[in-house]
mmCIF file of C-alpha atoms and ligand atoms in Angstrom:
data_model
loop_
_atom_site.group_PDB
_atom_site.id
_atom_site.type_symbol
_atom_site.label_atom_id
_atom_site.label_comp_id
_atom_site.label_asym_id
_atom_site.label_seq_id
_atom_site.Cartn_x
_atom_site.Cartn_y
_atom_site.Cartn_z
ATOM 1 C CA UNK A 1 143.809 95.006 256.654
ATOM 2 C CA UNK A 2 141.116 92.375 256.685
ATOM 3 C CA UNK A 3 138.786 92.299 259.660
ATOM 4 C CA UNK A 4 135.246 91.167 260.506
ATOM 5 C CA UNK A 5 132.399 93.546 261.201
ATOM 6 C CA UNK A 6 128.653 93.599 261.871
ATOM 7 C CA UNK A 7 126.899 95.536 259.119
ATOM 8 C CA UNK A 8 123.494 97.226 259.197
ATOM 9 C CA UNK A 9 122.146 96.709 255.681
ATOM 10 C CA UNK A 10 118.664 98.129 256.274
ATOM 11 C CA UNK A 11 115.782 98.093 258.724
ATOM 12 C CA UNK A 12 113.920 94.878 259.510
ATOM 13 C CA UNK A 13 116.651 92.564 258.260
ATOM 14 C CA UNK A 14 119.212 90.614 260.248
ATOM 15 C CA UNK A 15 122.517 92.359 260.928
ATOM 16 C CA UNK A 16 125.091 90.728 258.710
ATOM 17 C CA UNK A 17 128.554 89.754 259.988
ATOM 18 C CA UNK A 18 130.996 89.970 257.102
ATOM 19 C CA UNK A 19 134.638 90.194 256.266
ATOM 20 C CA UNK A 20 135.567 93.857 255.741
ATOM 21 C CA UNK A 21 138.601 95.861 254.690
ATOM 22 C CA UNK A 22 139.850 98.463 257.161
ATOM 23 C CA UNK A 23 142.254 101.194 256.024
ATOM 24 C CA UNK A 24 145.234 102.306 258.081
ATOM 25 C CA UNK A 25 144.673 105.167 260.520
ATOM 26 C CA UNK A 26 145.266 108.526 258.869
ATOM 27 C CA UNK A 27 146.517 111.731 260.528
ATOM 28 C CA UNK A 28 144.900 112.144 263.945
ATOM 29 C CA UNK A 29 143.345 108.660 263.865
ATOM 30 C CA UNK A 30 143.827 105.521 265.939
ATOM 31 C CA UNK A 31 143.498 101.806 265.116
ATOM 32 C CA UNK A 32 141.808 99.901 267.952
ATOM 33 C CA UNK A 33 141.301 96.189 268.554
ATOM 34 C CA UNK A 34 137.851 96.024 270.134
ATOM 35 C CA UNK A 35 137.875 93.893 273.298
ATOM 36 C CA UNK A 36 134.214 94.176 274.272
ATOM 37 C CA UNK A 37 131.164 96.106 273.085
ATOM 38 C CA UNK A 38 127.633 96.374 274.449
ATOM 39 C CA UNK A 39 124.367 95.709 272.601
ATOM 40 C CA UNK A 40 122.572 99.018 273.248
ATOM 41 C CA UNK A 41 118.979 99.843 272.340
ATOM 42 C CA UNK A 42 120.075 103.047 270.525
ATOM 43 C CA UNK A 43 121.499 100.920 267.694
ATOM 44 C CA UNK A 44 118.441 98.702 267.680
ATOM 45 C CA UNK A 45 116.159 101.707 267.023
ATOM 46 C CA UNK A 46 117.592 101.597 263.481
ATOM 47 C CA UNK A 47 117.385 97.811 263.127
ATOM 48 C CA UNK A 48 113.683 97.683 263.998
ATOM 49 C CA UNK A 49 113.012 100.664 261.744
ATOM 50 C CA UNK A 50 111.948 103.164 264.425
ATOM 51 C CA UNK A 51 114.705 105.720 263.709
ATOM 52 C CA UNK A 52 117.018 105.232 260.785
ATOM 53 C CA UNK A 53 119.071 108.452 261.040
ATOM 54 C CA UNK A 54 121.925 108.744 261.838
ATOM 55 C CA UNK A 55 122.491 105.117 260.749
ATOM 56 C CA UNK A 56 122.611 105.138 256.967
ATOM 57 C CA UNK A 57 123.136 101.645 255.496
ATOM 58 C CA UNK A 58 125.415 99.933 254.745
ATOM 59 C CA UNK A 59 127.022 100.821 258.074
ATOM 60 C CA UNK A 60 129.400 99.097 260.493
ATOM 61 C CA UNK A 61 127.463 99.222 263.754
ATOM 62 C CA UNK A 62 128.265 99.691 267.435
ATOM 63 C CA UNK A 63 129.093 102.658 269.663
ATOM 64 C CA UNK A 64 129.629 101.314 273.211
ATOM 65 C CA UNK A 65 132.963 99.617 273.781
ATOM 66 C CA UNK A 66 136.515 99.333 275.038
ATOM 67 C CA UNK A 67 139.693 98.049 273.478
ATOM 68 C CA UNK A 68 143.428 98.248 272.959
ATOM 69 C CA UNK A 69 145.340 100.610 270.672
ATOM 70 C CA UNK A 70 147.112 98.746 267.870
ATOM 71 C CA UNK A 71 148.333 101.630 265.754
ATOM 72 C CA UNK A 72 148.330 105.411 265.408
ATOM 73 C CA UNK A 73 148.218 107.810 262.485
ATOM 74 C CA UNK A 74 150.520 110.777 261.935
ATOM 75 C CA UNK A 75 150.499 113.414 264.644
ATOM 76 C CA UNK A 76 148.838 111.318 267.343
ATOM 77 C CA UNK A 77 150.695 111.940 270.603
ATOM 78 C CA UNK A 78 148.157 111.084 273.314
ATOM 79 C CA UNK A 79 147.907 107.364 272.445
ATOM 80 C CA UNK A 80 150.434 104.598 271.843
ATOM 81 C CA UNK A 81 150.256 100.934 270.906
ATOM 82 C CA UNK A 82 149.068 98.844 273.856
ATOM 83 C CA UNK A 83 147.108 101.642 275.567
ATOM 84 C CA UNK A 84 143.714 100.657 276.928
ATOM 85 C CA UNK A 85 140.912 102.906 275.719
ATOM 86 C CA UNK A 86 137.179 103.438 276.132
ATOM 87 C CA UNK A 87 135.194 104.849 273.196
ATOM 88 C CA UNK A 88 133.255 108.062 273.891
ATOM 89 C CA UNK A 89 129.958 108.361 272.011
ATOM 90 C CA UNK A 90 130.358 112.124 271.681
ATOM 91 C CA UNK A 91 133.751 113.172 270.373
ATOM 92 C CA UNK A 92 135.155 116.460 271.645
ATOM 93 C CA UNK A 93 137.216 119.042 269.761
ATOM 94 C CA UNK A 94 138.298 120.837 272.953
ATOM 95 C CA UNK A 95 137.886 124.259 271.330
ATOM 96 C CA UNK A 96 134.242 125.068 270.613
ATOM 97 C CA UNK A 97 131.819 126.993 272.848
ATOM 98 C CA UNK A 98 130.556 123.754 274.436
ATOM 99 C CA UNK A 99 133.948 122.139 275.021
ATOM 100 C CA UNK A 100 135.094 125.431 276.547
ATOM 101 C CA UNK A 101 132.183 125.560 278.977
ATOM 102 C CA UNK A 102 132.299 122.020 280.419
ATOM 103 C CA UNK A 103 129.659 120.601 278.039
ATOM 104 C CA UNK A 104 131.727 118.553 275.566
ATOM 105 C CA UNK A 105 128.701 116.255 275.091
ATOM 106 C CA UNK A 106 127.280 119.038 272.887
ATOM 107 C CA UNK A 107 130.539 119.654 270.966
ATOM 108 C CA UNK A 108 129.859 121.234 267.568
ATOM 109 C CA UNK A 109 133.452 121.785 266.539
ATOM 110 C CA UNK A 110 133.867 118.599 264.532
ATOM 111 C CA UNK A 111 131.050 118.734 262.038
ATOM 112 C CA UNK A 112 131.136 115.167 260.681
ATOM 113 C CA UNK A 113 128.389 114.017 258.401
ATOM 114 C CA UNK A 114 126.769 110.965 260.023
ATOM 115 C CA UNK A 115 128.616 107.780 259.171
ATOM 116 C CA UNK A 116 131.736 109.482 257.808
ATOM 117 C CA UNK A 117 135.063 110.772 258.991
ATOM 118 C CA UNK A 118 135.602 114.517 259.147
ATOM 119 C CA UNK A 119 136.995 114.650 255.587
ATOM 120 C CA UNK A 120 133.842 112.921 254.290
ATOM 121 C CA UNK A 121 135.535 109.562 253.645
ATOM 122 C CA UNK A 122 135.117 106.254 255.473
ATOM 123 C CA UNK A 123 137.726 103.722 256.608
ATOM 124 C CA UNK A 124 135.737 100.527 255.907
ATOM 125 C CA UNK A 125 134.800 98.838 252.635
ATOM 126 C CA UNK A 126 133.677 95.359 251.677
ATOM 127 C CA UNK A 127 136.292 93.151 249.938
ATOM 128 C CA UNK A 128 134.475 94.115 246.697
ATOM 129 C CA UNK A 129 135.107 97.809 247.383
ATOM 130 C CA UNK A 130 131.622 98.832 248.499
ATOM 131 C CA UNK A 131 131.784 101.871 250.828
ATOM 132 C CA UNK A 132 130.702 101.118 254.393
ATOM 133 C CA UNK A 133 129.626 104.004 256.605
ATOM 134 C CA UNK A 134 130.547 103.967 260.267
ATOM 135 C CA UNK A 135 130.713 105.898 263.487
ATOM 136 C CA UNK A 136 132.830 104.258 266.173
ATOM 137 C CA UNK A 137 132.136 100.849 264.554
ATOM 138 C CA UNK A 138 132.695 98.873 267.742
ATOM 139 C CA UNK A 139 130.862 95.804 266.378
ATOM 140 C CA UNK A 140 134.034 94.906 264.537
ATOM 141 C CA UNK A 141 137.245 93.089 265.459
ATOM 142 C CA UNK A 142 139.119 96.286 264.653
ATOM 143 C CA UNK A 143 138.147 99.879 263.963
ATOM 144 C CA UNK A 144 139.744 103.228 263.119
ATOM 145 C CA UNK A 145 138.454 106.352 264.886
ATOM 146 C CA UNK A 146 139.564 109.955 265.432
ATOM 147 C CA UNK A 147 141.720 110.326 268.539
ATOM 148 C CA UNK A 148 139.147 112.722 270.036
ATOM 149 C CA UNK A 149 136.683 109.806 270.285
ATOM 150 C CA UNK A 150 138.903 107.923 272.738
ATOM 151 C CA UNK A 151 139.695 108.139 276.432
ATOM 152 C CA UNK A 152 142.842 106.449 277.734
ATOM 153 C CA UNK A 153 142.123 104.357 280.829
ATOM 154 C CA UNK A 154 144.362 102.588 283.356
ATOM 155 C CA UNK A 155 145.409 99.080 282.303
ATOM 156 C CA UNK A 156 145.103 97.542 285.773
ATOM 157 C CA UNK A 157 141.388 96.802 285.224
ATOM 158 C CA UNK A 158 140.395 94.055 282.729
ATOM 159 C CA UNK A 159 139.570 96.034 279.618
ATOM 160 C CA UNK A 160 136.407 94.112 278.779
ATOM 161 C CA UNK A 161 134.835 95.162 282.090
ATOM 162 C CA UNK A 162 134.885 98.751 280.834
ATOM 163 C CA UNK A 163 132.797 98.018 277.722
ATOM 164 C CA UNK A 164 129.686 99.950 278.780
ATOM 165 C CA UNK A 165 131.260 103.035 280.347
ATOM 166 C CA UNK A 166 131.134 105.060 277.129
ATOM 167 C CA UNK A 167 127.362 104.740 276.633
ATOM 168 C CA UNK A 168 125.142 103.062 279.243
ATOM 169 C CA UNK A 169 127.132 104.204 282.282
ATOM 170 C CA UNK A 170 127.869 107.779 281.263
ATOM 171 C CA UNK A 171 124.346 108.256 279.898
ATOM 172 C CA UNK A 172 122.654 106.861 283.021
ATOM 173 C CA UNK A 173 124.933 107.974 285.850
ATOM 174 C CA UNK A 174 125.658 111.236 284.007
ATOM 175 C CA UNK A 175 121.940 112.050 283.621
ATOM 176 C CA UNK A 176 121.599 111.826 287.407
ATOM 177 C CA UNK A 177 124.822 113.482 288.517
ATOM 178 C CA UNK A 178 125.685 115.916 285.704
ATOM 179 C CA UNK A 179 122.376 116.785 284.057
ATOM 180 C CA UNK A 180 119.639 116.633 286.708
ATOM 181 C CA UNK A 181 122.106 117.020 289.617
ATOM 182 C CA UNK A 182 120.093 114.891 292.028
ATOM 183 C CA UNK A 183 120.722 116.049 295.584
ATOM 184 C CA UNK A 184 121.404 113.892 298.637
ATOM 185 C CA UNK A 185 118.243 112.578 300.235
ATOM 186 C CA UNK A 186 116.084 113.303 297.165
ATOM 187 C CA UNK A 187 113.469 110.827 295.940
ATOM 188 C CA UNK A 188 113.813 109.405 292.418
ATOM 189 C CA UNK A 189 111.660 107.355 290.027
ATOM 190 C CA UNK A 190 113.036 105.656 286.891
ATOM 191 C CA UNK A 191 110.965 104.420 283.906
ATOM 192 C CA UNK A 192 112.760 101.613 282.043
ATOM 193 C CA UNK A 193 115.237 99.244 283.732
ATOM 194 C CA UNK A 194 117.367 98.252 280.736
ATOM 195 C CA UNK A 195 121.121 98.700 280.466
ATOM 196 C CA UNK A 196 120.803 102.488 280.619
ATOM 197 C CA UNK A 197 118.003 102.625 283.227
ATOM 198 C CA UNK A 198 120.003 100.428 285.620
ATOM 199 C CA UNK A 199 122.757 103.021 285.406
ATOM 200 C CA UNK A 200 120.287 105.777 286.263
ATOM 201 C CA UNK A 201 119.380 103.685 289.318
ATOM 202 C CA UNK A 202 123.003 103.244 290.383
ATOM 203 C CA UNK A 203 123.650 106.919 289.632
ATOM 204 C CA UNK A 204 120.876 107.769 292.086
ATOM 205 C CA UNK A 205 122.582 105.598 294.711
ATOM 206 C CA UNK A 206 125.909 107.373 294.066
ATOM 207 C CA UNK A 207 124.150 110.748 294.378
ATOM 208 C CA UNK A 208 122.792 109.722 297.789
ATOM 209 C CA UNK A 209 119.118 109.547 296.854
ATOM 210 C CA UNK A 210 116.720 108.191 299.472
ATOM 211 C CA UNK A 211 113.888 106.312 297.786
ATOM 212 C CA UNK A 212 114.587 105.009 294.268
ATOM 213 C CA UNK A 213 111.458 103.687 292.563
ATOM 214 C CA UNK A 214 111.979 101.512 289.448
ATOM 215 C CA UNK A 215 109.159 101.257 286.881
ATOM 216 C CA UNK A 216 109.057 98.689 284.071
ATOM 217 C CA UNK A 217 106.508 96.571 282.194
ATOM 218 C CA UNK A 218 108.656 93.419 282.232
ATOM 219 C CA UNK A 219 108.758 91.750 285.646
ATOM 220 C CA UNK A 220 112.084 90.063 284.781
ATOM 221 C CA UNK A 221 113.683 93.493 285.182
ATOM 222 C CA UNK A 222 112.892 94.005 288.857
ATOM 223 C CA UNK A 223 115.583 91.775 290.321
ATOM 224 C CA UNK A 224 118.191 93.671 288.257
ATOM 225 C CA UNK A 225 116.672 96.966 289.446
ATOM 226 C CA UNK A 226 116.882 95.894 293.099
ATOM 227 C CA UNK A 227 120.473 94.674 292.653
ATOM 228 C CA UNK A 228 121.437 98.077 291.242
ATOM 229 C CA UNK A 229 119.851 99.911 294.204
ATOM 230 C CA UNK A 230 116.129 100.404 293.600
ATOM 231 C CA UNK A 231 114.233 100.542 296.903
ATOM 232 C CA UNK A 232 110.793 99.964 295.324
ATOM 233 C CA UNK A 233 109.503 98.558 292.033
ATOM 234 C CA UNK A 234 106.269 99.143 290.100
ATOM 235 C CA UNK A 235 105.008 96.906 287.304
ATOM 236 C CA UNK A 236 103.400 99.434 284.950
ATOM 237 C CA UNK A 237 101.737 96.630 282.982
ATOM 238 C CA UNK A 238 99.524 96.048 286.033
ATOM 239 C CA UNK A 239 99.443 99.338 287.932
ATOM 240 C CA UNK A 240 99.185 103.044 287.132
ATOM 241 C CA UNK A 241 102.755 104.058 287.958
ATOM 242 C CA UNK A 242 101.989 107.787 288.336
ATOM 243 C CA UNK A 243 99.222 107.180 290.876
ATOM 244 C CA UNK A 244 101.343 104.656 292.751
ATOM 245 C CA UNK A 245 104.316 107.010 292.993
ATOM 246 C CA UNK A 246 102.174 109.947 294.110
ATOM 247 C CA UNK A 247 100.630 107.773 296.848
ATOM 248 C CA UNK A 248 103.930 106.202 297.931
ATOM 249 C CA UNK A 249 105.741 109.536 298.200
ATOM 250 C CA UNK A 250 102.875 111.758 299.306
ATOM 251 C CA UNK A 251 102.850 113.911 296.192
ATOM 252 C CA UNK A 252 105.494 112.670 293.726
ATOM 253 C CA UNK A 253 109.279 112.277 293.598
ATOM 254 C CA UNK A 254 111.838 115.085 293.425
ATOM 255 C CA UNK A 255 113.339 113.637 290.231
ATOM 256 C CA UNK A 256 112.070 111.273 287.561
ATOM 257 C CA UNK A 257 113.918 109.775 284.590
ATOM 258 C CA UNK A 258 112.439 108.363 281.410
ATOM 259 C CA UNK A 259 114.844 105.777 279.948
ATOM 260 C CA UNK A 260 112.787 104.251 277.137
ATOM 261 C CA UNK A 261 112.254 106.995 274.527
ATOM 262 C CA UNK A 262 108.456 106.954 274.553
ATOM 263 C CA UNK A 263 106.129 110.009 274.593
ATOM 264 C CA UNK A 264 103.622 108.416 277.018
ATOM 265 C CA UNK A 265 106.213 107.460 279.610
ATOM 266 C CA UNK A 266 107.889 110.865 279.244
ATOM 267 C CA UNK A 267 104.566 112.468 280.136
ATOM 268 C CA UNK A 268 104.078 109.992 282.987
ATOM 269 C CA UNK A 269 107.539 110.829 284.349
ATOM 270 C CA UNK A 270 106.630 114.532 284.289
ATOM 271 C CA UNK A 271 103.310 113.885 286.043
ATOM 272 C CA UNK A 272 104.979 111.861 288.805
ATOM 273 C CA UNK A 273 107.197 114.755 289.965
ATOM 274 C CA UNK A 274 106.320 116.697 293.090
ATOM 275 C CA UNK A 275 106.019 120.508 293.006
ATOM 276 C CA UNK A 276 109.549 121.811 292.382
ATOM 277 C CA UNK A 277 110.490 118.458 290.842
ATOM 278 C CA UNK A 278 112.461 117.695 287.694
ATOM 279 C CA UNK A 279 111.642 115.114 285.012
ATOM 280 C CA UNK A 280 114.566 114.166 282.752
ATOM 281 C CA UNK A 281 114.108 112.455 279.380
ATOM 282 C CA UNK A 282 117.047 110.084 278.794
ATOM 283 C CA UNK A 283 115.650 107.680 276.152
ATOM 284 C CA UNK A 284 116.231 108.406 272.465
ATOM 285 C CA UNK A 285 113.031 109.977 271.069
ATOM 286 C CA UNK A 286 111.325 108.471 268.019
ATOM 287 C CA UNK A 287 111.711 110.465 264.792
ATOM 288 C CA UNK A 288 109.200 113.335 264.898
ATOM 289 C CA UNK A 289 108.127 112.307 268.409
ATOM 290 C CA UNK A 290 106.208 114.901 270.429
ATOM 291 C CA UNK A 291 105.224 114.999 274.057
ATOM 292 C CA UNK A 292 102.284 116.954 275.466
ATOM 293 C CA UNK A 293 102.215 117.853 279.127
ATOM 294 C CA UNK A 294 99.542 119.516 281.245
ATOM 295 C CA UNK A 295 100.332 123.207 281.908
ATOM 296 C CA UNK A 296 99.151 123.453 285.489
ATOM 297 C CA UNK A 297 101.936 121.369 287.085
ATOM 298 C CA UNK A 298 104.571 123.551 285.344
ATOM 299 C CA UNK A 299 103.119 126.469 287.285
ATOM 300 C CA UNK A 300 104.559 124.865 290.425
ATOM 301 C CA UNK A 301 108.269 125.066 289.614
ATOM 302 C CA UNK A 302 108.385 121.698 287.849
ATOM 303 C CA UNK A 303 110.875 121.201 285.027
ATOM 304 C CA UNK A 304 110.985 118.836 282.064
ATOM 305 C CA UNK A 305 114.581 118.567 280.819
ATOM 306 C CA UNK A 306 116.594 116.493 278.379
ATOM 307 C CA UNK A 307 120.067 115.023 278.528
ATOM 308 C CA UNK A 308 122.542 114.060 275.866
ATOM 309 C CA UNK A 309 125.157 111.410 276.646
ATOM 310 C CA UNK A 310 124.641 112.205 280.338
ATOM 311 C CA UNK A 311 126.099 115.720 279.934
ATOM 312 C CA UNK A 312 129.270 113.634 280.167
ATOM 313 C CA UNK A 313 132.823 114.929 280.193
ATOM 314 C CA UNK A 314 134.519 111.713 279.072
ATOM 315 C CA UNK A 315 138.053 112.626 280.148
ATOM 316 C CA UNK A 316 136.855 113.503 283.656
ATOM 317 C CA UNK A 317 133.941 111.129 284.107
ATOM 318 C CA UNK A 318 135.389 107.866 282.719
ATOM 319 C CA UNK A 319 138.373 107.817 285.113
ATOM 320 C CA UNK A 320 135.945 108.672 287.919
ATOM 321 C CA UNK A 321 133.711 105.712 286.986
ATOM 322 C CA UNK A 322 136.727 103.410 287.044
ATOM 323 C CA UNK A 323 137.670 104.645 290.531
ATOM 324 C CA UNK A 324 134.091 104.066 291.696
ATOM 325 C CA UNK A 325 134.243 100.546 290.229
ATOM 326 C CA UNK A 326 137.502 99.793 292.067
ATOM 327 C CA UNK A 327 135.909 101.021 295.286
ATOM 328 C CA UNK A 328 132.937 98.708 294.752
ATOM 329 C CA UNK A 329 130.566 101.662 294.286
ATOM 330 C CA UNK A 330 129.812 101.197 290.568
ATOM 331 C CA UNK A 331 128.481 97.896 289.280
ATOM 332 C CA UNK A 332 130.105 96.934 285.995
ATOM 333 C CA UNK A 333 130.437 93.150 286.418
ATOM 334 C CA UNK A 334 126.723 92.853 287.216
ATOM 335 C CA UNK A 335 125.873 94.845 284.073
ATOM 336 C CA UNK A 336 127.507 92.168 281.910
ATOM 337 C CA UNK A 337 124.908 89.407 282.081
ATOM 338 C CA UNK A 338 125.999 87.478 279.020
ATOM 339 C CA UNK A 339 128.940 87.359 276.602
ATOM 340 C CA UNK A 340 128.665 86.456 272.931
ATOM 341 C CA UNK A 341 131.007 86.358 269.929
ATOM 342 C CA UNK A 342 130.520 88.845 267.083
ATOM 343 C CA UNK A 343 128.765 86.205 264.969
ATOM 344 C CA UNK A 344 125.937 86.225 267.521
ATOM 345 C CA UNK A 345 125.206 89.945 267.211
ATOM 346 C CA UNK A 346 121.537 89.331 266.300
ATOM 347 C CA UNK A 347 121.161 87.054 269.334
ATOM 348 C CA UNK A 348 122.725 89.796 271.486
ATOM 349 C CA UNK A 349 119.867 92.121 270.527
ATOM 350 C CA UNK A 350 117.345 89.307 271.055
ATOM 351 C CA UNK A 351 118.714 88.988 274.611
ATOM 352 C CA UNK A 352 118.015 92.699 275.127
ATOM 353 C CA UNK A 353 114.441 92.400 273.833
ATOM 354 C CA UNK A 354 113.773 89.266 275.889
ATOM 355 C CA UNK A 355 114.374 91.150 279.142
ATOM 356 C CA UNK A 356 116.663 88.356 280.386
ATOM 357 C CA UNK A 357 119.826 90.437 280.563
ATOM 358 C CA UNK A 358 121.075 93.714 281.992
ATOM 359 C CA UNK A 359 123.434 93.998 278.996
ATOM 360 C CA UNK A 360 124.819 91.448 276.555
ATOM 361 C CA UNK A 361 128.473 92.074 275.779
ATOM 362 C CA UNK A 362 129.915 91.091 272.424
ATOM 363 C CA UNK A 363 133.586 90.096 272.360
ATOM 364 C CA UNK A 364 134.794 90.510 268.779
HETATM 365 N N1 LIG B 1 106.868 101.400 280.596
HETATM 366 C C1 LIG B 1 107.880 100.989 281.405
HETATM 367 N N2 LIG B 1 108.989 100.343 280.932
HETATM 368 C C2 LIG B 1 109.058 100.075 279.625
HETATM 369 C C3 LIG B 1 108.028 100.460 278.713
HETATM 370 C C4 LIG B 1 106.882 101.161 279.256
HETATM 371 N N3 LIG B 1 105.877 101.561 278.493
HETATM 372 N N4 LIG B 1 108.396 100.075 277.474
HETATM 373 C C5 LIG B 1 109.598 99.461 277.586
HETATM 374 N N5 LIG B 1 110.003 99.460 278.883
HETATM 375 C C6 LIG B 1 111.255 98.911 279.426
HETATM 376 C C7 LIG B 1 111.678 97.568 278.845
HETATM 377 O O1 LIG B 1 110.967 96.484 279.439
HETATM 378 C C8 LIG B 1 113.166 97.549 279.173
HETATM 379 O O2 LIG B 1 113.432 97.025 280.455
HETATM 380 O O3 LIG B 1 112.324 99.777 279.101
HETATM 381 C C9 LIG B 1 113.559 99.035 279.153
HETATM 382 C C10 LIG B 1 114.433 99.409 277.963
HETATM 383 O O4 LIG B 1 115.661 98.774 278.143
HETATM 384 P P1 LIG B 1 116.621 98.269 276.946
HETATM 385 O O5 LIG B 1 115.811 97.710 275.848
HETATM 386 O O6 LIG B 1 117.715 97.442 277.577
HETATM 387 O O7 LIG B 1 117.244 99.642 276.389
HETATM 388 P P2 LIG B 1 118.513 100.506 276.873
HETATM 389 O O8 LIG B 1 119.712 100.062 276.114
HETATM 390 O O9 LIG B 1 118.549 100.586 278.343
HETATM 391 O O10 LIG B 1 118.107 101.923 276.279
HETATM 392 C C11 LIG B 1 116.956 102.592 276.752
HETATM 393 O O11 LIG B 1 117.833 104.772 276.401
HETATM 394 O O12 LIG B 1 119.816 105.499 275.400
HETATM 395 C C12 LIG B 1 118.487 105.193 275.242
HETATM 396 O O13 LIG B 1 118.403 104.526 272.948
HETATM 397 C C13 LIG B 1 118.250 104.095 274.250
HETATM 398 O O14 LIG B 1 116.019 104.780 273.945
HETATM 399 C C14 LIG B 1 116.829 103.785 274.539
HETATM 400 C C15 LIG B 1 116.786 103.894 276.041
HETATM 401 ZN ZN1 LIG B 2 124.187 103.314 273.525
#
């Protein structure tokens, strides 16, 4: 069928919105009409040329979204036409060592090459027949994905409200609750108050943290941070955040999160922990990026850890997030600052860079 999709044709050039040809879902695959999809910085790391892999051009972009099932391939029994779904950034096979030990975010039982289906083929081409690579391809009116990349969700919540659950929410809230396991009453500091960082902040609220200190270099971000539950803010373009946090908390916070993907702020997050504290790197690292940390603080039970997709268990965590949202304990409406059509995909990323939005949501 004919559809329209946003295509990454190489770093440092505008994303191009084009008519594309989408094949029917094959065995074990599902056709989805995308209702809403978030402009996430992970995709932009390829557009600005910082990290190209795993986005090999020409590629249909987008990984954070929600939609409605429009068709199923042979053998699909868990999904039917009309079901509401959220895309999970990490598919799960349900059988490998990681899926069997409650860590499906690390699933290695699928073995896709980046940008291709498991059998090595792709489902998108241009009308001229040019192969288009793709992952979830949520920046498209329609997409075809393996059934293990989807989570069925209740249809009593407007589907577009759920657009960011599969990336920003699970990465941020999951880093706090699943990966670092922040304890009630603990103190927390968060570097980077973008779409993902705001979810670390609200994850800290859900975990029952006491003080939640938000650090950013863009002062437009602090009202979002406060709305999502930050108790204090530090403008790192004016102040030394590590020194401020150590003074404010009499020795550092119990947990820190780096949500930018920058070696300097990862080190700063480590240095701002108290003895026994944990620093968690959430941001996507630059290709070949390295972080150096002083050895002495490690000698006092500090930990520097990483997280991948919030150590999320999509089939458990996504329904939980929706319950929290219904109870008014998870902010999804507030995350959606601006809506744009697919043709404004470049503007959606400009919104993100401008600091004016929590998240811009594209409605293909
Ligand atoms: N110190 C403090 N804050 C910074 C710094 C810095 N040196 N550099 C950038 N920031 C802030 C920006 O001002 C912005 O508010 O980090 C935030 C990044 O937010 P977004 O651009 O909205 O990115 P987001 O989608 O939240 O992703 C953040 O997490 O999943 C990863 O790939 C993603 O690496 C990216 C990170
Ligand atoms: Zn993302």
